[in-house]
PDB file of C-alpha atoms in Angstrom:
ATOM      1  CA  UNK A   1      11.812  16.242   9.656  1.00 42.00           C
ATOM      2  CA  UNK A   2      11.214  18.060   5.993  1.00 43.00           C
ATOM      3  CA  UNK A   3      13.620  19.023   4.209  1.00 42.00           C
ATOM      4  CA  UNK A   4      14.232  19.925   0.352  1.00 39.00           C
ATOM      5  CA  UNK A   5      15.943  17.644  -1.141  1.00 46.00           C
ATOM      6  CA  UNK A   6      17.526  17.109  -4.722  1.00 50.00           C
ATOM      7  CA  UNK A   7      15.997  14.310  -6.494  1.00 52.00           C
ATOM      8  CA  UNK A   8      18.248  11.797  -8.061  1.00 49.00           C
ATOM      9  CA  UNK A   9      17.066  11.516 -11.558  1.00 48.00           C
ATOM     10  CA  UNK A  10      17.494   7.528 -11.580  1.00 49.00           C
ATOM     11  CA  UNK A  11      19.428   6.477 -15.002  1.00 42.00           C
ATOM     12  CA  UNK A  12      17.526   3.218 -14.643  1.00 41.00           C
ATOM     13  CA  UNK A  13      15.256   1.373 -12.526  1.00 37.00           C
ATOM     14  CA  UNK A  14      16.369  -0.076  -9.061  1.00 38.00           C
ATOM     15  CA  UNK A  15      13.453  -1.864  -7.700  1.00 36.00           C
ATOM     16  CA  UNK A  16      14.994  -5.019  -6.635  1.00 35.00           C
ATOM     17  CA  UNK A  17      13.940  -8.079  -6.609  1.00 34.00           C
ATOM     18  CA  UNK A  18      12.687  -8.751  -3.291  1.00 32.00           C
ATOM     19  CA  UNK A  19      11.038 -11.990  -3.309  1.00 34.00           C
ATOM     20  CA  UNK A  20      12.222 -14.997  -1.726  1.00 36.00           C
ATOM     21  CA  UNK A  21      12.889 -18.353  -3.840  1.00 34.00           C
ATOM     22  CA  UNK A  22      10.702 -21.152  -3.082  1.00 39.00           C
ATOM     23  CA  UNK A  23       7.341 -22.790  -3.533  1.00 41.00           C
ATOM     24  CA  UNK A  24       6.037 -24.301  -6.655  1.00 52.00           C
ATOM     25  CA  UNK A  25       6.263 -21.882  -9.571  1.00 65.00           C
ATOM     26  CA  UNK A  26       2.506 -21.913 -10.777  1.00 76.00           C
ATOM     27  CA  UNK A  27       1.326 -21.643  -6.944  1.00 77.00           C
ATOM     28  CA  UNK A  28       3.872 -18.329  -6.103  1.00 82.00           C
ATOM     29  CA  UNK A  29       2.466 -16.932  -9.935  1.00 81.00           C
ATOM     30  CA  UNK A  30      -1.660 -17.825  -8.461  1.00 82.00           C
ATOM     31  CA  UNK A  31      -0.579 -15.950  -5.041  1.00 83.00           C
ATOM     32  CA  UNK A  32       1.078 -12.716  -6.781  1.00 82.00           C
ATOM     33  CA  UNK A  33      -2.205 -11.782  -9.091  1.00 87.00           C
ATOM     34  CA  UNK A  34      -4.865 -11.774  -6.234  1.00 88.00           C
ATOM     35  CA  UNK A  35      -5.752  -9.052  -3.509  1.00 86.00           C
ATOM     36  CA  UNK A  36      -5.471 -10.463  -0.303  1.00 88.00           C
ATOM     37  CA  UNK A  37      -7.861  -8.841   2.620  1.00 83.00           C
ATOM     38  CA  UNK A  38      -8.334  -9.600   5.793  1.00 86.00           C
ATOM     39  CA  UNK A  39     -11.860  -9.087   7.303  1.00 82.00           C
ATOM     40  CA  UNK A  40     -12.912 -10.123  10.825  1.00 84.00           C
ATOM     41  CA  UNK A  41     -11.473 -13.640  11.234  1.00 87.00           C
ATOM     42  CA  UNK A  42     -11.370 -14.522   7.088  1.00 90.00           C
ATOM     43  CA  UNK A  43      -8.919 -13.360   4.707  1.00 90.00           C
ATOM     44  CA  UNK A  44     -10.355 -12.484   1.770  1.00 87.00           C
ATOM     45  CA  UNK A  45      -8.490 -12.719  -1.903  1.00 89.00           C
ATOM     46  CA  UNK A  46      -9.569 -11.517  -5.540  1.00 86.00           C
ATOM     47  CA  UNK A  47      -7.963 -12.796  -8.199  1.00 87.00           C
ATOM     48  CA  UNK A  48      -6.878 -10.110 -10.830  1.00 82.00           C
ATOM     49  CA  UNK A  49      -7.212 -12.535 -13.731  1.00 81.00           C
ATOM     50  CA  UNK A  50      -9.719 -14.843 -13.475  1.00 83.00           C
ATOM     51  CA  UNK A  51     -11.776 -12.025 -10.975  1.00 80.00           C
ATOM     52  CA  UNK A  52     -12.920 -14.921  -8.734  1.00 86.00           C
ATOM     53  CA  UNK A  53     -13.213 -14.152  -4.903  1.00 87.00           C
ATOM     54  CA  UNK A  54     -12.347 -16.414  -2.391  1.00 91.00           C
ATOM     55  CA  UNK A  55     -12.560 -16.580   1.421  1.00 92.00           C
ATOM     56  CA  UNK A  56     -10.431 -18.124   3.948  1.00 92.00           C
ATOM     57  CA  UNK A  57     -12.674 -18.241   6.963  1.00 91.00           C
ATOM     58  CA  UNK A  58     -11.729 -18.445  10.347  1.00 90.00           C
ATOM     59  CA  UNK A  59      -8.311 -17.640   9.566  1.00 89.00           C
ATOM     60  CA  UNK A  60      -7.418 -15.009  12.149  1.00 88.00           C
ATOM     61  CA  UNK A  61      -7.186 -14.887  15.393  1.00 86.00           C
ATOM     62  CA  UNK A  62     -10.943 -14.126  17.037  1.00 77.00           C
ATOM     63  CA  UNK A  63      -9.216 -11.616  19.555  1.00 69.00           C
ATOM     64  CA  UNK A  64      -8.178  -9.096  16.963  1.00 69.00           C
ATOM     65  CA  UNK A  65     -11.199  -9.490  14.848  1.00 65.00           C
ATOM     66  CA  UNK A  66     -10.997  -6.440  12.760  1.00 65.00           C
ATOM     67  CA  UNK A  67     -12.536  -4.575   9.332  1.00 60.00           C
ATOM     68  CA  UNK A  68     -10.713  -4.794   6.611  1.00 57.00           C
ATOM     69  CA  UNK A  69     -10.634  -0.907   5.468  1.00 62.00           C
ATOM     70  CA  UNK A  70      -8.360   0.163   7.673  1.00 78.00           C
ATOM     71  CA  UNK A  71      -6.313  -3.034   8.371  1.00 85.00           C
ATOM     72  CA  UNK A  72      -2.555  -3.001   6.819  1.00 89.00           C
ATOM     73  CA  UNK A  73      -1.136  -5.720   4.302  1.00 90.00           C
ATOM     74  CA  UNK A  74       2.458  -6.273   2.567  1.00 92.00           C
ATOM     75  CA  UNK A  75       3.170  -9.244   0.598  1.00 91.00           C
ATOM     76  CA  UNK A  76       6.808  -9.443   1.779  1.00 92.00           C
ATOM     77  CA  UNK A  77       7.862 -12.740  -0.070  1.00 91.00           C
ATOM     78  CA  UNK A  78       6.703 -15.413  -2.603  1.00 88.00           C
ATOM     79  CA  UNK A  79       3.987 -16.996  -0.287  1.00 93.00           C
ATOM     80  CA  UNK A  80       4.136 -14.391   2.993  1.00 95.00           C
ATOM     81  CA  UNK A  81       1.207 -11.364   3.833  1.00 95.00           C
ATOM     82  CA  UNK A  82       2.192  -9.191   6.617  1.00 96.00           C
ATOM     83  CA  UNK A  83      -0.839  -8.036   8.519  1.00 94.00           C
ATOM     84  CA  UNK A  84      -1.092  -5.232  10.293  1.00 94.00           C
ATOM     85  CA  UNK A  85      -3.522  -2.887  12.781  1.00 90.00           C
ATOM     86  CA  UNK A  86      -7.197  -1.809  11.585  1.00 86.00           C
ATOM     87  CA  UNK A  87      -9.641  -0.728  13.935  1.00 86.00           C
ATOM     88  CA  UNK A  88     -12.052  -3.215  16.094  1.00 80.00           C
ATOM     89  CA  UNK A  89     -15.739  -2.996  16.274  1.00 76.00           C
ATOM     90  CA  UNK A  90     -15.796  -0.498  19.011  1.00 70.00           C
ATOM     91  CA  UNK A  91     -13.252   1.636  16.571  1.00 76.00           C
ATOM     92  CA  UNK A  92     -10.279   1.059  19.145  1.00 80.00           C
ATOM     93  CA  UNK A  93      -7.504   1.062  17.019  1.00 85.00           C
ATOM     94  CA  UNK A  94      -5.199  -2.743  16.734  1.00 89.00           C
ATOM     95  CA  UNK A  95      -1.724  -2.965  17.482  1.00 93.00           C
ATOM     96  CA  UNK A  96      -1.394  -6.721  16.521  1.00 92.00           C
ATOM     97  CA  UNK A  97       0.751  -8.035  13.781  1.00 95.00           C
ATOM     98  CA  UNK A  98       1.141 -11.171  12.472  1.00 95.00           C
ATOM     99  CA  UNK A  99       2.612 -13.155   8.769  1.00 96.00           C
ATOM    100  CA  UNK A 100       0.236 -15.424   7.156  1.00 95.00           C
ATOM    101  CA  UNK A 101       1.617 -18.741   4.985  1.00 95.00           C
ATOM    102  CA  UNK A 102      -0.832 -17.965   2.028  1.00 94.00           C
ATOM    103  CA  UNK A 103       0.135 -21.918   1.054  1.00 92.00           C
ATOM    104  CA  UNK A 104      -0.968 -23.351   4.624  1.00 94.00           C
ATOM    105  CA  UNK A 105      -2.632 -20.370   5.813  1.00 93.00           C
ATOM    106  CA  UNK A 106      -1.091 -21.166   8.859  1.00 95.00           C
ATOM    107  CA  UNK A 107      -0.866 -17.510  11.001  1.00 94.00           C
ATOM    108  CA  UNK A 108       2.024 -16.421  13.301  1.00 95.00           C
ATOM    109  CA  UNK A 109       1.538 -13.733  15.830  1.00 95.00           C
ATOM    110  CA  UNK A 110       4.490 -11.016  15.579  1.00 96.00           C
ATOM    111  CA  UNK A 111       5.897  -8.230  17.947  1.00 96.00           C
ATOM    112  CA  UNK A 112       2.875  -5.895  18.422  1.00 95.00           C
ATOM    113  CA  UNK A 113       3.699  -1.934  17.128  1.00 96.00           C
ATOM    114  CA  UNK A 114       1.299   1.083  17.968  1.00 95.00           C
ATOM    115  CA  UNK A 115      -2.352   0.879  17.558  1.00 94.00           C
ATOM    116  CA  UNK A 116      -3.209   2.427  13.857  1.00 93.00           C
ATOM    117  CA  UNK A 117      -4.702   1.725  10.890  1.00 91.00           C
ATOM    118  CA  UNK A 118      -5.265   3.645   7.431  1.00 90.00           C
ATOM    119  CA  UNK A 119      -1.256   3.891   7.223  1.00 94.00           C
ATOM    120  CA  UNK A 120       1.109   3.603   4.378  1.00 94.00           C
ATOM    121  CA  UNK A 121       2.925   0.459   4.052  1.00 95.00           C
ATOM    122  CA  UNK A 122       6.244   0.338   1.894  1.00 96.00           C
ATOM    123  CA  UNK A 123       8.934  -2.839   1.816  1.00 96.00           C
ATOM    124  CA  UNK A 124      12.666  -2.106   1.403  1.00 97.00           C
ATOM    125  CA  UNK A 125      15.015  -5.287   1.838  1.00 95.00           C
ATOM    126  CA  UNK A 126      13.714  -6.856   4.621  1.00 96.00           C
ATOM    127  CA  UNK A 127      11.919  -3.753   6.641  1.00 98.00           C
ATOM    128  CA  UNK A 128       8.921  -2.721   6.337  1.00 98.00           C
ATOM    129  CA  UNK A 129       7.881   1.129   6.571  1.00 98.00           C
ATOM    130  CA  UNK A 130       4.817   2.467   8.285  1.00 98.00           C
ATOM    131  CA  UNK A 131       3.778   6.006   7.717  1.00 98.00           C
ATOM    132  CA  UNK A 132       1.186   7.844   9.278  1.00 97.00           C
ATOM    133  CA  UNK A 133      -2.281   6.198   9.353  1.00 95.00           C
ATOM    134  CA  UNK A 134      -5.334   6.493  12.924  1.00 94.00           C
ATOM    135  CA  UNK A 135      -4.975   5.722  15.991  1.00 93.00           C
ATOM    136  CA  UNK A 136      -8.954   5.054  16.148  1.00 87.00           C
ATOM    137  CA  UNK A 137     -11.830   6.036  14.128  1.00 82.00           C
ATOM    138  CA  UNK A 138     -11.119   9.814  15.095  1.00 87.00           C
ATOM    139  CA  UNK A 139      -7.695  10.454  15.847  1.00 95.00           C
ATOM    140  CA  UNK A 140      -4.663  10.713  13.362  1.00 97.00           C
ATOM    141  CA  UNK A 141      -1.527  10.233  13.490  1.00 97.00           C
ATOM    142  CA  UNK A 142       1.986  11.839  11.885  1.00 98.00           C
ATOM    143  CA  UNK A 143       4.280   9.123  13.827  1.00 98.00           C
ATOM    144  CA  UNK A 144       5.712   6.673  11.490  1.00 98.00           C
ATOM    145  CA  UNK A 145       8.189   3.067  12.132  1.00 98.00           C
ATOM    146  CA  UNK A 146       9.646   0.492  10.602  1.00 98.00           C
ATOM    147  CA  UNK A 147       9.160  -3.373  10.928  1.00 98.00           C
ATOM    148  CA  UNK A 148      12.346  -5.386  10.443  1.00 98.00           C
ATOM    149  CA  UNK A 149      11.122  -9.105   9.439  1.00 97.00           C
ATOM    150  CA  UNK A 150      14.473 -10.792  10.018  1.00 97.00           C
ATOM    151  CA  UNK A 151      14.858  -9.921  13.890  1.00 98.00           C
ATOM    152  CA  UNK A 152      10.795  -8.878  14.454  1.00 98.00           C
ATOM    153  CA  UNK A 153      11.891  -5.538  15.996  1.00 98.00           C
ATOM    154  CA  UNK A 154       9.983  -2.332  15.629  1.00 98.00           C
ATOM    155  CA  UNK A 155      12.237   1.133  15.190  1.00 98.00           C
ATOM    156  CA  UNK A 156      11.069   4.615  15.484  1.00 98.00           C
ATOM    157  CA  UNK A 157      11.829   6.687  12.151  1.00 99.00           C
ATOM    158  CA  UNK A 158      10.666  10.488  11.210  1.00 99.00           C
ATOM    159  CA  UNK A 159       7.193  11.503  11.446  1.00 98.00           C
ATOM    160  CA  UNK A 160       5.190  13.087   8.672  1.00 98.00           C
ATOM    161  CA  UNK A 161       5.150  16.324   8.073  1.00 98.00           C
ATOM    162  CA  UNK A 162       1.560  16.789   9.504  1.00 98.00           C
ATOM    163  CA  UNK A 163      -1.034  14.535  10.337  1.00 98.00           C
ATOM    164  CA  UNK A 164      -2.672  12.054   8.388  1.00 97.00           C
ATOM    165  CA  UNK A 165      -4.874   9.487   7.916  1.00 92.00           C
ATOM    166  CA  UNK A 166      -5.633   7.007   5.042  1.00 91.00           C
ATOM    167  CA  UNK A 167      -1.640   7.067   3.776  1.00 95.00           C
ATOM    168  CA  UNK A 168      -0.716   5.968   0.586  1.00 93.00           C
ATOM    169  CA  UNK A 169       3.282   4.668   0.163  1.00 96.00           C
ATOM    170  CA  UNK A 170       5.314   3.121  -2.502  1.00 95.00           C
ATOM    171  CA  UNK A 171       8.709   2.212  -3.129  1.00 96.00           C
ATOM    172  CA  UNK A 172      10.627   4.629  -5.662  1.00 96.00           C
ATOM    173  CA  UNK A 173      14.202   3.110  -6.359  1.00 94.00           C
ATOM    174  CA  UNK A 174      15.320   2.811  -3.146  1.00 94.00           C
ATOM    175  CA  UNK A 175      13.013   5.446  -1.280  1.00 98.00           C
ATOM    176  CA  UNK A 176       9.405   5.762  -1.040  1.00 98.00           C
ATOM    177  CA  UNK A 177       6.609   8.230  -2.268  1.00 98.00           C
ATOM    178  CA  UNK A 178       4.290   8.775   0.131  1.00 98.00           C
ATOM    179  CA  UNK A 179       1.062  10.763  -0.191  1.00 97.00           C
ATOM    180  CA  UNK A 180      -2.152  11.171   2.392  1.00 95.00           C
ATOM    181  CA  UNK A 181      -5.545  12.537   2.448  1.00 93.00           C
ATOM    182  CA  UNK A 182      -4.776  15.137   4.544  1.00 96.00           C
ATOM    183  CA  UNK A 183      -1.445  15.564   3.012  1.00 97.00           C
ATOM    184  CA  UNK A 184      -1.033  18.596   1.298  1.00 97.00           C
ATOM    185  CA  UNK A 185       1.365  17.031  -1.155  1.00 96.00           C
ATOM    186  CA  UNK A 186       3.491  14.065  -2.720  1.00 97.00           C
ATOM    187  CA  UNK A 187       6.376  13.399  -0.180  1.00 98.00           C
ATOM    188  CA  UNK A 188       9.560  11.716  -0.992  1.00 98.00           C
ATOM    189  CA  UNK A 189      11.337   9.821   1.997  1.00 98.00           C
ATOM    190  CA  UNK A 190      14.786   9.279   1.580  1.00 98.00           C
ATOM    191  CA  UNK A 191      15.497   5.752   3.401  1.00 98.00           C
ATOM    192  CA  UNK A 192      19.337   6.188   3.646  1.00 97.00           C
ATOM    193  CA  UNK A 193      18.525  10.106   5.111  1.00 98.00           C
ATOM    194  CA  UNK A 194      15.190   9.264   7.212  1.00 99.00           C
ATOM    195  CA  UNK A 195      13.913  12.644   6.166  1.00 98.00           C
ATOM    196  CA  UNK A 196      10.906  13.740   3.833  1.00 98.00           C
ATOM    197  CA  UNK A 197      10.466  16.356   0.880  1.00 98.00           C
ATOM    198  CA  UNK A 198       7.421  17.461  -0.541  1.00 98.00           C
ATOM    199  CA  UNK A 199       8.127  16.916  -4.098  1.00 96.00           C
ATOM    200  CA  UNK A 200       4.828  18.001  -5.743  1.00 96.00           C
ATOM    201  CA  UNK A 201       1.618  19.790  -4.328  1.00 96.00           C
ATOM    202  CA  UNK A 202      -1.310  18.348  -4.061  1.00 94.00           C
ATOM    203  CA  UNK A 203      -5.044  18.842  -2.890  1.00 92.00           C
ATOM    204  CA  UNK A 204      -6.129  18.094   0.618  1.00 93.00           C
ATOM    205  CA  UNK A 205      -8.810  15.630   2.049  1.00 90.00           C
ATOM    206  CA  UNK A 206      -9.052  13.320  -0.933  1.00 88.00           C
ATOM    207  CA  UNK A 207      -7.688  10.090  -0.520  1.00 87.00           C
ATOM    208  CA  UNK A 208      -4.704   9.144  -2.688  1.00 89.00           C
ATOM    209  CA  UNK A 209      -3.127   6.485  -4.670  1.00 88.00           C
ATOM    210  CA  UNK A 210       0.569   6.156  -5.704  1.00 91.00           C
ATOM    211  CA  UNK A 211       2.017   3.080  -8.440  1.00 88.00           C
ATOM    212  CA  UNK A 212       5.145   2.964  -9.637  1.00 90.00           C
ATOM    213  CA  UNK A 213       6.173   1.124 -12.656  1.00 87.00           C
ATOM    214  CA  UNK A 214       9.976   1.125 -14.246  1.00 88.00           C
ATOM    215  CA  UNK A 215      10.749   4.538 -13.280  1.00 93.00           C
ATOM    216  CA  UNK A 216       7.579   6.526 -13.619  1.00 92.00           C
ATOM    217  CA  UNK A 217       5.290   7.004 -10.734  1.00 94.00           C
ATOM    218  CA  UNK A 218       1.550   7.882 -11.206  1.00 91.00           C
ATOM    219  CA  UNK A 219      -0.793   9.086  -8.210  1.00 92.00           C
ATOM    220  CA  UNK A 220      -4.357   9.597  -8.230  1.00 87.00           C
ATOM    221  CA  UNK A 221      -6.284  11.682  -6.407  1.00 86.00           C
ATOM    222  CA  UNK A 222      -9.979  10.198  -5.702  1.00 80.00           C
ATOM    223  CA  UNK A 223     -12.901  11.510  -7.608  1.00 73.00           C
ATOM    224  CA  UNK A 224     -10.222  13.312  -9.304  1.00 79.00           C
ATOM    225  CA  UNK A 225      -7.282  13.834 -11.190  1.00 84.00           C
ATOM    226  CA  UNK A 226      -4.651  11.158 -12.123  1.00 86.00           C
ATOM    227  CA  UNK A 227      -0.606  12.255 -12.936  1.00 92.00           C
ATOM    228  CA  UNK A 228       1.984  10.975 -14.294  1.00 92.00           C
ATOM    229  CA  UNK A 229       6.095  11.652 -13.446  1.00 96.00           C
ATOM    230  CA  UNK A 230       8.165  11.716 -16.398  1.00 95.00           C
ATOM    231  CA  UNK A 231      10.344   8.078 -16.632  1.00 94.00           C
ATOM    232  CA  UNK A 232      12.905   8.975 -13.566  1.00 94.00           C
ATOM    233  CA  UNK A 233      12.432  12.190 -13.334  1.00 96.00           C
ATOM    234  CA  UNK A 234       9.788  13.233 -10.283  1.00 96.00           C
ATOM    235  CA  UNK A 235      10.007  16.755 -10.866  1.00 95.00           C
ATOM    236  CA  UNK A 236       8.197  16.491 -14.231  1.00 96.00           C
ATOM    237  CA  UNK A 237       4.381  15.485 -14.359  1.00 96.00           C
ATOM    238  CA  UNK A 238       1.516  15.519 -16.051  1.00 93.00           C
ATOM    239  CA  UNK A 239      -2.027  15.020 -16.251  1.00 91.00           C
ATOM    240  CA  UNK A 240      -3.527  12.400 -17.941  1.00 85.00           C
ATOM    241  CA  UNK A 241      -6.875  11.898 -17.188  1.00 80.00           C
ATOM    242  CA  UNK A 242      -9.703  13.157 -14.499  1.00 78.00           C
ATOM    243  CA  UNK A 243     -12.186  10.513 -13.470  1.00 72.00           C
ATOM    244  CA  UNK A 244     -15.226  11.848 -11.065  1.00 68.00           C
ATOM    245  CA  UNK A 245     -17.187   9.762  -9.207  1.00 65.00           C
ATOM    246  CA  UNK A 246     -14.225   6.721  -9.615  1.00 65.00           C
ATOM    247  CA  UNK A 247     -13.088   5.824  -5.969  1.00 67.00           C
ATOM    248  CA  UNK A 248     -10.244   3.916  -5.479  1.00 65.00           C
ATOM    249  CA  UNK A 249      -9.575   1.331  -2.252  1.00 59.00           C
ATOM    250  CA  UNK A 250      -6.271   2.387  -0.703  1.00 56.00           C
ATOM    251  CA  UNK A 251      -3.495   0.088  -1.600  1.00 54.00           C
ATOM    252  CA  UNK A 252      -5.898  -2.389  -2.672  1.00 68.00           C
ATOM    253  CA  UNK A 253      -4.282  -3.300  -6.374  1.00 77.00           C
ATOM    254  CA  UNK A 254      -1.572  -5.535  -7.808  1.00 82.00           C
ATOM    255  CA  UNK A 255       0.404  -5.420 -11.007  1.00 82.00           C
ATOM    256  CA  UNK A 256       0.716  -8.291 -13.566  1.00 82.00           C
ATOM    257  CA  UNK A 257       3.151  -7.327 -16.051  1.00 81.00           C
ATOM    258  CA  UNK A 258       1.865  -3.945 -17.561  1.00 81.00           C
ATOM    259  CA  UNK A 259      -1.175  -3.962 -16.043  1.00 84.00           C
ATOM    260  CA  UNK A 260      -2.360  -2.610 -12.347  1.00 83.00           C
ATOM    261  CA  UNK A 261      -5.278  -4.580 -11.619  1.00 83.00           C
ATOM    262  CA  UNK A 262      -7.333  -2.585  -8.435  1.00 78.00           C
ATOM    263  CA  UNK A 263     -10.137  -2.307  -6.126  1.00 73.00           C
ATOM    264  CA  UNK A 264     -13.268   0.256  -6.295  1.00 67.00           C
ATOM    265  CA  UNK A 265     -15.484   1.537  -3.332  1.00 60.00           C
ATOM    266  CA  UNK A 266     -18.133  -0.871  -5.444  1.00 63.00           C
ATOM    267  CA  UNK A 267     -15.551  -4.092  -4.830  1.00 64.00           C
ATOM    268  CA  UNK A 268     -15.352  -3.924  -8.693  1.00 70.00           C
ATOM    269  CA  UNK A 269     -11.946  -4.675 -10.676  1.00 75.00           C
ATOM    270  CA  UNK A 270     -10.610  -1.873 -13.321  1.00 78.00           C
ATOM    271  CA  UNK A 271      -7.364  -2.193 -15.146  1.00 82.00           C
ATOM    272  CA  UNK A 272      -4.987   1.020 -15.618  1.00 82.00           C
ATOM    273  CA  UNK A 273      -2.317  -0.009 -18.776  1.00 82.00           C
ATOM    274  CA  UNK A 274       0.947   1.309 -17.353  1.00 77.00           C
ATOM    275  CA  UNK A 275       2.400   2.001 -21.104  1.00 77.00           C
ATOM    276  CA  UNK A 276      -1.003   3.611 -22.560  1.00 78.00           C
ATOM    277  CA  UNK A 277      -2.058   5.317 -19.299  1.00 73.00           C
ATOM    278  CA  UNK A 278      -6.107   4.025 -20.009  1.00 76.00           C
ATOM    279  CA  UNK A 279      -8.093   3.015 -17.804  1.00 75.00           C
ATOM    280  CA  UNK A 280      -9.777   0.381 -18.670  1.00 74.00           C
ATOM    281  CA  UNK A 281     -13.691   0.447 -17.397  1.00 59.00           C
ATOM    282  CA  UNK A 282     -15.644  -1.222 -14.851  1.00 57.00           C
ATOM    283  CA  UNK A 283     -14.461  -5.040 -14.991  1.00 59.00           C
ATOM    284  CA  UNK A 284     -16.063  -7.624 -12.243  1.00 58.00           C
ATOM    285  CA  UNK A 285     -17.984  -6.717  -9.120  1.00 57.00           C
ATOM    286  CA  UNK A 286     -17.338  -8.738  -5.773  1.00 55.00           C
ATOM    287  CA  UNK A 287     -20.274  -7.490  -3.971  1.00 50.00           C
TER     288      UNK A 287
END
């Protein structure tokens, strides 16, 4: 369902805290600057600071080997990585999940959803939203969920406005912004009202990439432009930079105080400064 909707113009920011306390504090801080990937039966991680890659082989289960481009992740706590669908070599799509101990790397199979990958993944208390995404290599899909952690129970919520694959998603207060390559737009779902307004047009088939960062929200639009929302207001933007030829991995960053620290199609690292709105240049390749 799509509906207009009035914005709330958020007096301050409510991202809450939504960590869980425990673990050593130097190992949760070494967990929450890399870029965990899973690929095949390893789980890859990059981390943002010291830009050294690591792999975790034979991690995963061997039954739902997978590539990592279209596979799901959502750090959910200090030391937990939900994992979630991607396609298998034969591009049928996964249905699997499971929540990796990034301490022990000790893996535990959960309640399997719908086969997808390429969706938008978004964590709000202790559920975590699904939006969109393939079924396979060729199909999309508009149908979106929700995964609650606490009872491992998967829940039917609104469907996109149209189809889409490769679905970006990010918490905004206490709703999420949610944006697609064949979106034609910036959506905003309201959590509390399960429904979703388009909140800002935007151009179709280019993938897209949505941060949020004490009350401003900035979206990029691959080999294109990148905006910027006024500081809790979402019906003000503007542009503040276009960068051809710079492809961005979807949902493939993390943020270490001011700074968003990101995957390229190249597997290089480049830095966006969420106060100066520069991005920084080519930092560390992977490949």
């Amino acid at each position: 369902m799509c509906e207009k909707l009035e914005l709330p113009l958020l007096e301050q920011s409510n991202e809450a805290d939504l960590t869980a306390s425990g673990g050593h504090e130097n190992q949760i801080e070494l967990i929450q600057r890399k870029i965990y990937s899973p690929y095949k039966t390893s789980i890859i991680s990059w981390d943002a600071k010291t830009y050294e890659k690591k792999v975790h082989a034979n991690i995963l289960p061997v039954s739902i080997s997978c590539s990592s481009e279209r596979t799901m992740t959502c750090l959910f706590s200090d030391t937990q990585l939900f994992i979630y669908g991607g396609f298998k070599e034969n591009s049928d799509g996964i249905k699997e999940a499971m929540v990796v101990d990034l301490v022990s790397m000790e893996v535990k199979l959960k309640k399997s959803g719908r086969k997808r990958g390429g969706a938008g993944l978004a964590l709000v208390g202790w559920q975590i939203y699904i939006f969109g995404g393939y079924k396979n290599e060729y199909e999309l899909l508009k149908e979106c969920d929700k995964y609650d952690i606490l009872t491992n129970k998967w829940i039917r919520i609104a469907s996109l406005p149209f189809y889409s694959g490769s679905v970006a998603a990010e918490v905004y207060g206490n709703d999420i912004l949610v944006a697609g390559t064949h979106l034609p737009g910036l959506y905003y779902y309201s959590v509390g009202k399960n429904t979703f307004s388009k909140i800002k047009d935007l151009p179709i088939l280019q993938d897209k990439n949505i941060f949020v960062h004490e009350g401003k929200a900035w979206i990029y639009c691959n080999d294109s432009w990148f905006y910027e929302s006024k500081r809790y207001d979402l019906t003000k933007w503007r542009i503040i930079g276009y960068y051809y030829g710079f492809n961005m991995l979807l949902s493939q960053h993390v943020r270490i105080e001011n700074e968003l620290f990101f995957l390229d199609n190249s597997m290089g690292i480049y830095v966006f400064d969420l106060h100066t709105g520069i991005l920084d240049k080519f930092k560390k390749s992977f490949k």
